[in-house]
Amino acid sequence: MSLLVLTLIFPLAGAIALSLFPRMPDNTARTIGAGSVGLAALVTAIVMVFWGANGGYPYIQTLWQWIAVGDFDINFSLYLDGLSITMMGVITGVGFLIHFFAAWYMVHDLEGDPGMARFFAYMNLFIVAMLLLVLGDNLLLLYLGWEGVGLCSYLLIGYYYKTPANAWAAYKAFVVTRIGDVFLAIGLFLLYTVFGTLNIQTLLHEAPQVWNQGGVMVNVAAVLLLLGACGKSAQLPLQTWLADAMAGPTPVSALIHAATMVTAGVYLIARTHGIFELAPAIQELVGVVGGLTLLIAGLAATAQTDIKRVIAYSTMSQIGYMFLALGVGAWQAAIFHLMIHAFFKSLLFLTAGSVIIACHHEQNIFKMGGLRKTLPLDYWLMVIGGAALAALPLVTAGFYSKDAILWEAVANGHGVLWLFGLVGAFITSIYTFRMIFIVFHGEQKIHAEAGRGIPHHLPLIVLGVLSTFIGALIGQPLDGVLPSGAVEDYPWIEIIFEVISSVVVLVGLGVAAALFLGKRQLITQATEGGPGRKTWLFFNSALGFDWLYDKGFVQPFLWVARGHRHDWIEAIVNVVPGLASIGNSGLSAVQDGRVRWYAMVMFAGTAVLLAVLMFG
Amino acid sequence: MTGLPIQYGMGLAALLFIAGLTGLVVRRNALFVLMCLEIMLNSTGLAFIVAGARWQAPDGQSMFILIIALAAAEAAIGLGLLLQLYKRFRTIDIDAASEMHG
């Protein structure tokens, strides 16, 4: 069990080695980068076995005392329970598969340019930070990991920093998530002021004794935590950064912006579920945020032309489902969907990466078309992943996780949220198969070369298998950590609702086939001009949130900043550097190297001193 | 001792000192600068001697020996510097060696 810390040490050692020797050969960098995460995954498996054999009790490993100032006492200790071990499995397991794939992908993406070691150094550092986030036993350690993953996300979005657009995308992601982080930090201050500790288990234990159900303070604390989670998980109102984050290499999108980091918000809310249960109104708000985001992101995904942006919006939408699940009290279903989503979404991203490389860095789906015959493996994997995303009944993993959420929403009396989820499922089905039909069916418009080799095939196939119903068989030891939320009293009604959502998904598939298979005349005519075109543009810009924020926040801020560039405070403040500047030029004129002048000044000074002494 | 008042001796020393100082500040020829320095040192020596004679104390004479030794060392180093200055700049104008342009 004390092996637990090794899961942090291996990737950390990898990151340090890779950053100390950035000029190492590419093959060495790939081996270290993928190998360190592989070792971490192995250790995680061992820890899982031991932990299960010991009866699955929470295990705390205290490494050292981190901060001790007066009463403020923070330990650097890791907390292992059913929730964190599930997250660890996802992070190291899926993380290793993505690193393994990246070893293939980056060779083709860099095409001989330097930067392999830099890429894997950032990726390994990300794994360390993400593990810290889920393993920290106090909120400050969680916050350290939280900021660490934000930093790695920034570095990796801007990985190709020579293109200014990528740097701006990284900047945007950093700033928008930072807004959420500030709220989270304020939330931590609030919790510490009230409880005098940041230890999560103590907090959850003491919260019901200190706070009344639905009190003001607990509502404020829950809202602050929710806003922090919204920033990291790209939920309304802080959702605008995720689509631009696709500027990073595709394995980054798979690892950070699909499987792990963006689900940190879900983890945070699940981890602090006790506080949200004391604030039912805010918990309801979590569900509403999720429901709205899943609809907005779903609509945006129907009008994208970039294959990665389609998948990015689908990620936002799926995390919306997780928030919806948290909001209706389906805690375990949320984490279950988190794991399944990590499988199929990283599959979709990696397959998209494979397609992009095969098409020589082409990302526009309308320039691809008909790749079914040249890329059969990618086609079938994309179908498996897409089916899991759309939750096709019975055979896919997504069906089991998503329907658990929808059923528990309706069973816990949240009919409106259930309707949101159902409409979202319909849209999901449309945009997923729209993408598949446009990319892989119709006439072929581009020359493509299929990827080869074990690092290309193996991660894709493993993730493909996990995206089918086999992935849904993986149990999660969440009992005792999170309330189940499951309602099993009405099995017949549950089946009726499952049939309803299955029918909706299949109808969505039919609509997508009718619109996007064949010559696509109907949809082309509808979006060519007039209101159809406007709707398309509206959806394409993700319902205009970027425009709204630009007009509402960015422009006013810049206007105020411009207005205050030459105000009277500035004038007063500028006196200090002005005086310093005058003094500088005066003194430097004196030090001109003319020794006779020095002598003169020295004697004049002495004379003045003497005069003062004699007559003063 | 003689009845020469101390003001005379001290006045001579002050005049010599000011003459040396003026030369030091005004002249640019390094050789003259060195000579002016010698004059200033000797004027202080004279001041010590006069003071020693006035109060019948040997300190003034010993200070003078010290100043002579110092002046000898100073002359040796100064002439060395002067030779180097000439070697580098082909002139003994001390302002030519100023490269700081402060």
Short mmCIF file of C-alpha atoms in Angstrom, two decimals, chain A residues 233-614:
data_model
loop_
_atom_site.label_atom_id
_atom_site.label_comp_id
_atom_site.label_asym_id
_atom_site.label_seq_id
_atom_site.Cartn_x
_atom_site.Cartn_y
_atom_site.Cartn_z
CA SER A 233 -14.91 21.52 -16.51
CA ALA A 234 -15.90 24.07 -19.18
CA GLN A 235 -19.48 24.45 -18.02
CA LEU A 236 -21.76 27.44 -18.37
CA PRO A 237 -20.84 30.31 -17.84
CA LEU A 238 -17.11 29.56 -18.17
CA GLN A 239 -17.33 27.14 -21.09
CA THR A 240 -15.84 29.23 -23.90
CA TRP A 241 -12.23 28.10 -23.61
CA LEU A 242 -12.54 24.39 -24.38
CA ALA A 243 -13.18 24.58 -28.13
CA ASP A 244 -10.16 26.86 -28.63
CA ALA A 245 -8.06 24.52 -26.51
CA MET A 246 -8.09 22.16 -29.49
CA ALA A 247 -5.04 24.09 -30.75
CA GLY A 248 -2.89 21.61 -28.82
CA PRO A 249 -1.69 18.29 -30.25
CA THR A 250 -4.46 15.68 -30.43
CA PRO A 251 -3.16 13.39 -27.62
CA VAL A 252 -3.32 16.48 -25.38
CA SER A 253 -6.96 16.97 -26.30
CA ALA A 254 -7.60 13.31 -25.53
CA LEU A 255 -5.78 13.28 -22.19
CA ILE A 256 -6.41 16.72 -20.74
CA HIS A 257 -9.43 18.10 -22.54
CA ALA A 258 -11.49 14.92 -22.61
CA ALA A 259 -10.46 12.17 -20.23
CA THR A 260 -9.03 13.75 -17.10
CA MET A 261 -8.57 17.47 -16.42
CA VAL A 262 -11.97 18.67 -17.57
CA THR A 263 -13.59 16.07 -15.32
CA ALA A 264 -11.78 17.53 -12.30
CA GLY A 265 -14.82 19.70 -11.63
CA VAL A 266 -17.02 16.62 -11.46
CA TYR A 267 -14.51 15.07 -9.07
CA LEU A 268 -14.44 18.19 -6.91
CA ILE A 269 -18.23 18.27 -6.51
CA ALA A 270 -18.40 14.53 -5.89
CA ARG A 271 -15.57 14.81 -3.35
CA THR A 272 -17.34 17.60 -1.44
CA HIS A 273 -20.79 16.08 -1.91
CA GLY A 274 -21.59 16.56 1.77
CA ILE A 275 -21.56 20.34 1.35
CA PHE A 276 -23.82 20.19 -1.71
CA GLU A 277 -26.27 17.95 0.07
CA LEU A 278 -26.59 20.63 2.74
CA ALA A 279 -27.38 23.17 0.01
CA PRO A 280 -30.17 21.59 -2.04
CA ALA A 281 -30.82 24.77 -4.02
CA ILE A 282 -27.22 24.89 -5.20
CA GLN A 283 -27.24 21.19 -5.97
CA GLU A 284 -30.27 21.86 -8.14
CA LEU A 285 -28.26 24.65 -9.78
CA VAL A 286 -25.48 22.15 -10.57
CA GLY A 287 -28.02 20.07 -12.46
CA VAL A 288 -29.38 23.11 -14.32
CA VAL A 289 -25.86 24.22 -15.30
CA GLY A 290 -25.20 20.72 -16.61
CA GLY A 291 -28.49 20.56 -18.47
CA LEU A 292 -28.03 23.96 -20.15
CA THR A 293 -24.40 23.25 -21.04
CA LEU A 294 -25.20 19.90 -22.58
CA LEU A 295 -27.81 21.50 -24.84
CA ILE A 296 -25.68 24.52 -25.81
CA ALA A 297 -22.61 22.41 -26.51
CA GLY A 298 -24.69 19.84 -28.41
CA LEU A 299 -26.19 22.50 -30.67
CA ALA A 300 -22.74 24.00 -31.24
CA ALA A 301 -21.36 20.59 -32.19
CA THR A 302 -23.91 20.21 -35.00
CA ALA A 303 -22.44 23.13 -36.93
CA GLN A 304 -18.67 22.64 -36.65
CA THR A 305 -16.39 21.94 -39.58
CA ASP A 306 -13.26 21.02 -37.62
CA ILE A 307 -13.27 17.38 -36.52
CA LYS A 308 -11.60 18.21 -33.21
CA ARG A 309 -14.06 20.99 -32.42
CA VAL A 310 -16.98 18.60 -32.95
CA ILE A 311 -15.48 16.25 -30.37
CA ALA A 312 -14.58 19.16 -28.06
CA TYR A 313 -18.19 20.36 -27.94
CA SER A 314 -19.34 16.80 -27.40
CA THR A 315 -16.98 16.66 -24.41
CA MET A 316 -18.59 19.76 -22.92
CA SER A 317 -21.95 18.19 -23.54
CA GLN A 318 -21.01 14.91 -21.85
CA ILE A 319 -19.57 16.71 -18.84
CA GLY A 320 -22.91 18.50 -18.76
CA TYR A 321 -24.49 15.08 -18.29
CA MET A 322 -22.14 14.43 -15.37
CA PHE A 323 -23.09 17.75 -13.76
CA LEU A 324 -26.74 16.90 -14.35
CA ALA A 325 -26.17 13.59 -12.57
CA LEU A 326 -24.49 15.35 -9.64
CA GLY A 327 -27.37 17.80 -9.53
CA VAL A 328 -30.03 15.12 -9.25
CA GLY A 329 -28.07 13.21 -6.62
CA ALA A 330 -26.95 10.39 -8.90
CA TRP A 331 -23.42 10.61 -7.47
CA GLN A 332 -22.26 7.16 -8.46
CA ALA A 333 -23.77 7.41 -11.93
CA ALA A 334 -21.82 10.65 -12.49
CA ILE A 335 -18.50 8.98 -11.67
CA PHE A 336 -19.48 5.94 -13.74
CA HIS A 337 -20.18 8.19 -16.72
CA LEU A 338 -16.89 10.00 -16.04
CA MET A 339 -14.98 6.72 -16.45
CA ILE A 340 -16.92 5.52 -19.50
CA HIS A 341 -16.61 8.97 -21.06
CA ALA A 342 -12.84 8.85 -20.54
CA PHE A 343 -12.76 5.58 -22.53
CA PHE A 344 -14.86 6.55 -25.51
CA LYS A 345 -13.87 10.19 -25.73
CA SER A 346 -10.14 9.45 -25.71
CA LEU A 347 -10.89 6.77 -28.33
CA LEU A 348 -12.66 9.37 -30.47
CA PHE A 349 -9.88 11.92 -30.07
CA LEU A 350 -7.10 9.45 -30.77
CA THR A 351 -8.94 8.12 -33.81
CA ALA A 352 -9.46 11.69 -34.98
CA GLY A 353 -5.72 12.22 -34.49
CA SER A 354 -5.02 9.13 -36.57
CA VAL A 355 -7.35 10.42 -39.31
CA ILE A 356 -5.74 13.88 -39.20
CA ILE A 357 -2.26 12.41 -39.61
CA ALA A 358 -3.52 10.07 -42.35
CA CYS A 359 -4.94 13.08 -44.22
CA HIS A 360 -1.71 15.07 -43.81
CA HIS A 361 -2.88 17.47 -41.05
CA GLU A 362 -6.28 18.18 -42.59
CA GLN A 363 -8.89 18.85 -39.89
CA ASN A 364 -11.84 20.09 -41.95
CA ILE A 365 -14.37 17.28 -42.17
CA PHE A 366 -15.82 18.60 -45.43
CA LYS A 367 -12.46 18.18 -47.12
CA MET A 368 -12.20 14.51 -46.07
CA GLY A 369 -15.11 12.32 -47.11
CA GLY A 370 -15.20 8.66 -48.11
CA LEU A 371 -12.34 7.51 -45.92
CA ARG A 372 -14.22 4.28 -45.07
CA LYS A 373 -12.24 2.22 -47.58
CA THR A 374 -8.76 3.65 -47.07
CA LEU A 375 -8.93 3.82 -43.27
CA PRO A 376 -11.05 0.80 -42.26
CA LEU A 377 -9.60 0.52 -38.75
CA ASP A 378 -10.20 4.20 -38.01
CA TYR A 379 -13.70 3.88 -39.46
CA TRP A 380 -14.75 1.02 -37.21
CA LEU A 381 -13.15 2.55 -34.14
CA MET A 382 -14.85 5.85 -34.84
CA VAL A 383 -18.16 4.00 -35.20
CA ILE A 384 -17.59 2.23 -31.86
CA GLY A 385 -16.63 5.46 -30.14
CA GLY A 386 -19.43 7.40 -31.78
CA ALA A 387 -21.96 4.74 -30.85
CA ALA A 388 -20.79 4.92 -27.24
CA LEU A 389 -21.02 8.71 -27.34
CA ALA A 390 -24.51 8.58 -28.77
CA ALA A 391 -25.37 5.74 -26.34
CA LEU A 392 -26.70 3.22 -28.87
CA PRO A 393 -28.67 0.69 -26.84
CA LEU A 394 -27.25 -2.51 -25.27
CA VAL A 395 -23.92 -2.88 -27.11
CA THR A 396 -22.17 0.33 -26.03
CA ALA A 397 -20.77 1.41 -22.67
CA GLY A 398 -22.24 4.87 -23.04
CA PHE A 399 -25.73 3.44 -23.03
CA TYR A 400 -25.36 2.02 -19.53
CA SER A 401 -23.79 5.10 -18.00
CA LYS A 402 -25.99 7.68 -19.69
CA ASP A 403 -29.22 5.83 -19.06
CA ALA A 404 -28.33 5.43 -15.41
CA ILE A 405 -28.14 9.24 -15.27
CA LEU A 406 -31.38 9.82 -17.16
CA TRP A 407 -33.30 7.23 -15.15
CA GLU A 408 -32.07 8.54 -11.81
CA ALA A 409 -32.96 12.07 -12.90
CA VAL A 410 -36.54 11.12 -13.54
CA ALA A 411 -36.73 8.75 -10.57
CA ASN A 412 -35.55 11.50 -8.21
CA GLY A 413 -38.27 13.79 -9.52
CA HIS A 414 -36.31 16.03 -11.90
CA GLY A 415 -38.56 15.73 -14.94
CA VAL A 416 -37.32 18.91 -16.64
CA LEU A 417 -33.68 17.92 -16.32
CA TRP A 418 -34.58 14.50 -17.71
CA LEU A 419 -36.14 16.21 -20.71
CA PHE A 420 -32.96 18.27 -21.17
CA GLY A 421 -30.95 15.07 -21.11
CA LEU A 422 -33.27 13.38 -23.57
CA VAL A 423 -33.14 16.26 -26.06
CA GLY A 424 -29.37 16.31 -25.53
CA ALA A 425 -29.19 12.61 -26.37
CA PHE A 426 -31.10 13.25 -29.58
CA ILE A 427 -28.71 16.06 -30.58
CA THR A 428 -25.70 13.95 -29.57
CA SER A 429 -26.82 11.21 -31.89
CA ILE A 430 -27.25 13.68 -34.77
CA TYR A 431 -23.90 15.43 -34.50
CA THR A 432 -21.93 12.25 -33.82
CA PHE A 433 -23.20 10.46 -36.89
CA ARG A 434 -23.07 13.67 -38.93
CA MET A 435 -19.33 13.68 -38.28
CA ILE A 436 -18.92 9.99 -39.09
CA PHE A 437 -21.01 10.19 -42.25
CA ILE A 438 -19.24 13.27 -43.57
CA VAL A 439 -15.74 11.98 -42.81
CA PHE A 440 -16.08 8.35 -43.82
CA HIS A 441 -18.93 8.19 -46.33
CA GLY A 442 -19.65 9.84 -49.66
CA GLU A 443 -16.99 10.43 -52.28
CA GLN A 444 -13.36 10.51 -51.26
CA LYS A 445 -11.88 13.99 -51.58
CA ILE A 446 -8.44 13.51 -50.06
CA HIS A 447 -5.48 11.18 -50.29
CA ALA A 448 -5.01 9.27 -47.04
CA GLU A 449 -2.38 6.89 -45.69
CA ALA A 450 -3.42 4.58 -42.85
CA GLY A 451 -1.33 4.61 -39.69
CA ARG A 452 0.80 1.55 -38.96
CA GLY A 453 2.53 -0.11 -36.03
CA ILE A 454 1.75 -1.33 -32.54
CA PRO A 455 1.84 2.12 -30.82
CA HIS A 456 -0.85 3.18 -33.27
CA HIS A 457 -3.10 0.09 -33.19
CA LEU A 458 -2.86 -1.15 -29.59
CA PRO A 459 -4.17 1.90 -27.64
CA LEU A 460 -6.96 2.41 -30.14
CA ILE A 461 -8.10 -1.19 -30.00
CA VAL A 462 -7.93 -1.40 -26.19
CA LEU A 463 -9.96 1.80 -25.88
CA GLY A 464 -12.34 0.50 -28.53
CA VAL A 465 -12.97 -2.65 -26.52
CA LEU A 466 -13.49 -0.60 -23.35
CA SER A 467 -16.02 1.59 -25.17
CA THR A 468 -18.29 -1.39 -25.85
CA PHE A 469 -20.49 -2.97 -23.18
CA ILE A 470 -17.32 -4.64 -21.83
CA GLY A 471 -16.23 -1.29 -20.38
CA ALA A 472 -19.55 -0.99 -18.56
CA LEU A 473 -18.78 -4.25 -16.72
CA ILE A 474 -15.94 -2.55 -14.80
CA GLY A 475 -17.21 -2.08 -11.27
CA GLN A 476 -16.41 0.95 -9.15
CA PRO A 477 -15.90 0.63 -5.39
CA LEU A 478 -17.92 3.75 -4.62
CA ASP A 479 -20.27 2.37 -1.96
CA GLY A 480 -19.61 4.08 1.33
CA VAL A 481 -17.80 6.95 -0.36
CA LEU A 482 -20.65 8.44 -2.32
CA PRO A 483 -24.39 8.02 -1.78
CA SER A 484 -25.65 5.69 -4.46
CA GLY A 485 -28.63 7.70 -5.65
CA ALA A 486 -29.83 4.66 -7.50
CA VAL A 487 -33.54 3.91 -7.50
CA GLU A 488 -34.27 0.24 -8.06
CA ASP A 489 -37.83 -0.05 -6.87
CA TYR A 490 -39.51 0.19 -10.25
CA PRO A 491 -37.63 -2.05 -12.68
CA TRP A 492 -40.47 -2.01 -15.22
CA ILE A 493 -40.70 1.75 -15.35
CA GLU A 494 -36.92 1.91 -15.70
CA ILE A 495 -37.10 -0.32 -18.74
CA ILE A 496 -39.80 1.90 -20.26
CA PHE A 497 -37.58 4.95 -19.87
CA GLU A 498 -34.61 3.07 -21.31
CA VAL A 499 -36.73 2.19 -24.33
CA ILE A 500 -37.77 5.83 -24.71
CA SER A 501 -34.19 7.10 -24.73
CA SER A 502 -33.08 4.27 -27.04
CA VAL A 503 -35.80 5.20 -29.52
CA VAL A 504 -34.78 8.86 -29.32
CA VAL A 505 -31.15 7.97 -30.04
CA LEU A 506 -32.10 5.75 -32.98
CA VAL A 507 -34.37 8.45 -34.40
CA GLY A 508 -31.42 10.85 -34.11
CA LEU A 509 -29.28 8.36 -36.02
CA GLY A 510 -31.99 8.16 -38.68
CA VAL A 511 -32.19 11.95 -38.96
CA ALA A 512 -28.41 12.16 -39.30
CA ALA A 513 -28.48 9.49 -42.01
CA ALA A 514 -31.25 11.28 -43.88
CA LEU A 515 -29.47 14.62 -43.71
CA PHE A 516 -25.82 13.71 -44.16
CA LEU A 517 -25.67 10.43 -46.10
CA GLY A 518 -25.76 10.64 -49.85
CA LYS A 519 -25.66 14.01 -51.57
CA ARG A 520 -26.76 16.12 -48.54
CA GLN A 521 -28.96 18.28 -50.79
CA LEU A 522 -31.53 19.09 -48.13
CA ILE A 523 -29.10 20.36 -45.53
CA THR A 524 -26.96 22.18 -48.10
CA GLN A 525 -29.98 24.07 -49.41
CA ALA A 526 -31.28 24.82 -45.93
CA THR A 527 -28.03 26.42 -44.77
CA GLU A 528 -27.16 28.20 -48.00
CA GLY A 529 -28.75 31.54 -47.22
CA GLY A 530 -31.37 33.41 -45.26
CA PRO A 531 -32.42 32.30 -41.78
CA GLY A 532 -30.91 28.82 -42.26
CA ARG A 533 -27.48 30.31 -42.82
CA LYS A 534 -27.89 32.59 -39.80
CA THR A 535 -28.89 29.67 -37.60
CA TRP A 536 -25.88 27.73 -38.82
CA LEU A 537 -23.56 30.62 -38.00
CA PHE A 538 -25.21 31.03 -34.61
CA PHE A 539 -24.62 27.36 -33.79
CA ASN A 540 -21.14 27.45 -35.32
CA SER A 541 -20.12 30.23 -32.91
CA ALA A 542 -21.45 28.15 -29.98
CA LEU A 543 -24.48 30.41 -29.52
CA GLY A 544 -22.41 33.56 -29.57
CA PHE A 545 -20.95 33.35 -26.08
CA ASP A 546 -17.54 34.51 -27.28
CA TRP A 547 -19.16 37.56 -28.86
CA LEU A 548 -21.21 38.22 -25.73
CA TYR A 549 -18.19 38.00 -23.41
CA ASP A 550 -16.14 40.13 -25.76
CA LYS A 551 -18.80 42.87 -25.72
CA GLY A 552 -19.71 42.41 -22.06
CA PHE A 553 -16.33 42.03 -20.37
CA VAL A 554 -13.30 42.31 -22.62
CA GLN A 555 -14.20 45.51 -24.47
CA PRO A 556 -15.41 47.45 -21.38
CA PHE A 557 -12.29 46.38 -19.53
CA LEU A 558 -10.05 47.53 -22.35
CA TRP A 559 -12.03 50.79 -22.57
CA VAL A 560 -11.60 51.48 -18.87
CA ALA A 561 -7.93 50.56 -19.04
CA ARG A 562 -7.40 52.88 -22.00
CA GLY A 563 -9.22 55.72 -20.23
CA HIS A 564 -7.03 55.39 -17.18
CA ARG A 565 -3.76 55.23 -19.00
CA HIS A 566 -3.05 58.97 -18.41
CA ASP A 567 -5.06 59.87 -15.32
CA TRP A 568 -3.92 61.98 -12.34
CA ILE A 569 -2.86 58.96 -10.24
CA GLU A 570 -0.55 58.07 -13.09
CA ALA A 571 0.86 61.60 -13.02
CA ILE A 572 1.56 61.43 -9.28
CA VAL A 573 3.07 58.01 -9.52
CA ASN A 574 5.26 59.09 -12.41
CA VAL A 575 6.98 61.71 -10.18
CA VAL A 576 9.02 58.97 -8.51
CA PRO A 577 10.55 57.45 -11.66
CA GLY A 578 10.97 61.00 -13.04
CA LEU A 579 13.04 62.11 -10.04
CA ALA A 580 15.08 58.94 -10.18
CA SER A 581 15.74 59.54 -13.85
CA ILE A 582 16.89 63.14 -13.29
CA GLY A 583 19.13 62.04 -10.41
CA ASN A 584 20.55 59.34 -12.59
CA SER A 585 21.50 61.62 -15.46
CA GLY A 586 22.95 64.21 -13.05
CA LEU A 587 25.10 61.71 -11.20
CA SER A 588 26.25 60.00 -14.32
CA ALA A 589 27.34 63.37 -15.77
CA VAL A 590 29.52 63.89 -12.68
CA GLN A 591 31.27 60.55 -13.16
CA ASP A 592 32.89 61.48 -16.45
CA GLY A 593 36.39 60.22 -15.73
CA ARG A 594 38.13 63.62 -15.79
CA VAL A 595 40.43 63.31 -12.78
CA ARG A 596 41.22 67.00 -12.51
CA TRP A 597 37.53 67.74 -12.08
CA TYR A 598 37.38 65.11 -9.36
CA ALA A 599 40.25 66.75 -7.54
CA MET A 600 38.61 70.16 -7.79
CA VAL A 601 35.33 68.87 -6.37
CA MET A 602 37.17 67.01 -3.61
CA PHE A 603 39.00 70.15 -2.48
CA ALA A 604 35.90 72.27 -2.72
CA GLY A 605 34.12 69.74 -0.50
CA THR A 606 36.95 69.76 1.98
CA ALA A 607 36.96 73.55 2.04
CA VAL A 608 33.22 73.64 2.72
CA LEU A 609 33.65 71.09 5.53
CA LEU A 610 36.49 73.08 7.05
CA ALA A 611 34.49 76.29 6.85
CA VAL A 612 31.58 74.61 8.58
CA LEU A 613 33.87 73.27 11.30
CA MET A 614 35.59 76.61 11.84
#
